[in-house]
Structure formats: structure tokens, C-alpha cells
Short mmCIF file of C-alpha atoms in Angstrom, two decimals:
data_model
loop_
_atom_site.label_atom_id
_atom_site.label_comp_id
_atom_site.label_asym_id
_atom_site.label_seq_id
_atom_site.Cartn_x
_atom_site.Cartn_y
_atom_site.Cartn_z
CA ARG M 8 -10.85 21.12 -17.24
CA ARG M 9 -14.43 20.06 -17.94
CA TRP M 10 -14.09 16.58 -16.13
CA LEU M 11 -12.55 18.31 -12.95
CA GLN M 12 -15.49 20.71 -12.95
CA ASN M 13 -17.74 17.71 -13.23
CA TYR M 14 -15.98 16.04 -10.23
CA LEU M 15 -16.26 19.22 -8.13
CA GLY M 16 -19.98 19.04 -8.40
CA THR M 17 -21.23 21.21 -11.22
CA ASN M 18 -22.65 18.28 -13.14
CA PRO M 19 -24.20 14.89 -12.27
CA ALA M 20 -22.51 12.23 -10.33
CA THR M 21 -21.05 10.42 -13.40
CA VAL M 22 -17.49 11.62 -14.58
CA THR M 23 -15.25 10.47 -17.28
CA MET M 24 -11.57 10.55 -16.53
CA PRO M 25 -8.33 8.88 -17.21
CA LEU M 26 -7.56 5.51 -15.42
CA GLY M 27 -4.44 5.73 -13.24
CA ALA M 28 -3.39 1.93 -13.35
CA ASP M 29 -4.11 -1.05 -15.42
CA LEU M 30 -7.24 -3.12 -14.56
CA VAL M 31 -8.22 -6.70 -15.61
CA ASN M 32 -11.72 -8.09 -15.39
CA ARG M 33 -11.35 -11.87 -14.91
CA PHE M 34 -14.94 -12.48 -13.56
CA GLY M 35 -17.00 -11.87 -16.91
CA ARG M 36 -19.40 -9.65 -15.20
CA ALA M 37 -19.77 -5.94 -14.77
CA LEU M 38 -17.66 -4.52 -11.93
CA PHE M 39 -17.66 -1.38 -9.85
CA ILE M 40 -13.91 -0.84 -8.52
CA LYS M 41 -13.23 1.28 -5.57
CA ALA M 42 -10.92 4.23 -6.53
CA LYS M 43 -9.50 7.55 -5.37
CA PHE M 44 -9.57 10.82 -7.41
CA ASP M 45 -5.75 11.29 -7.70
CA GLN M 46 -3.74 13.77 -9.79
CA GLY M 47 -6.48 14.13 -12.39
CA GLY M 48 -7.49 10.50 -12.82
CA ALA M 49 -9.04 7.58 -11.17
CA MET M 50 -6.53 5.47 -9.09
CA PRO M 51 -7.91 2.05 -8.15
CA ILE M 52 -7.49 1.24 -4.36
CA ASP M 53 -7.91 -2.45 -4.84
CA GLU M 54 -9.24 -4.30 -7.77
CA PHE M 55 -11.95 -6.79 -6.67
CA ASN M 56 -12.02 -7.21 -2.75
CA SER M 57 -15.34 -5.84 -1.87
CA ALA M 58 -15.14 -7.39 1.62
CA THR M 59 -12.45 -4.83 2.72
CA LEU M 60 -14.40 -2.20 4.33
CA LEU M 61 -11.51 -0.05 5.07
CA SER M 62 -11.00 0.55 1.37
CA PHE M 63 -14.56 1.83 1.09
CA SER M 64 -13.71 4.53 3.70
CA LYS M 65 -10.76 5.66 1.43
CA ALA M 66 -12.66 5.51 -1.77
CA ASP M 67 -14.35 8.63 -3.29
CA ILE M 68 -15.31 7.37 -6.56
CA LEU M 69 -16.29 3.95 -8.22
CA ILE M 70 -14.80 2.96 -11.73
CA PHE M 71 -17.37 1.14 -13.74
CA MET M 72 -16.03 -1.76 -15.99
CA GLY M 73 -18.58 -3.50 -18.14
CA ALA M 74 -19.05 -7.24 -18.43
CA GLU M 75 -17.81 -7.03 -22.19
CA VAL M 76 -14.53 -5.33 -20.96
CA THR M 77 -11.60 -7.79 -20.17
CA GLU M 78 -8.90 -5.15 -19.65
CA LEU M 79 -8.42 -1.42 -19.27
CA LYS M 80 -5.08 0.28 -19.58
CA ALA M 81 -3.71 3.21 -17.57
CA GLY M 82 -4.53 6.40 -19.30
CA GLU M 83 -7.90 5.05 -20.98
CA MET M 84 -10.91 7.23 -20.17
CA VAL M 85 -13.24 5.56 -17.82
CA GLU M 86 -16.71 6.19 -16.55
CA THR M 87 -16.59 6.88 -12.78
CA TYR M 88 -19.39 7.63 -10.09
CA LYS M 89 -18.84 9.84 -7.17
CA ILE M 90 -19.47 8.19 -3.69
#
């Protein structure tokens, strides 16, 4: 799978992959949501709590959610960044 090859480092840090759980943007601004690469997709660790430092240590990707996006459903392809 091409997105898996991207994740493993053969291409730049941006990777598009399926979302593992529903997300809602209730802030009206762009968000980077901490996530884990899990079973072929991006599984959010927690939605919006950037103060939780422990979750940063568990995250290996960030999911980008644009300001114009209010909701993402599990299975949708999302832009992620390796961290």
C-alpha cells in the first residue's frame, strides 16, 4: 500500500490515510489532533486537549482538520503529519 510506504519513510512527512474514529471541530479553527498509526489508519488519542503531555508521548502522527471542516467520519481519508 502506497500510504503505508509513505508512513514508513519513503516519501515526505505528509501522509493521507483513513481516519479511525469520528471527529468534531467545535472551535471553528484549524486543528492538529494527536493520533496513533493503528491498523492502517489514524486513530485519535484525544480530540482537543493539548495540555495533556502524556498523550504527546504516545502520538506518532498529527491529523490536520481545516477550519472549514466541522466533522470527519471514521473511514474518511485525512491528511496526517509524522511526528
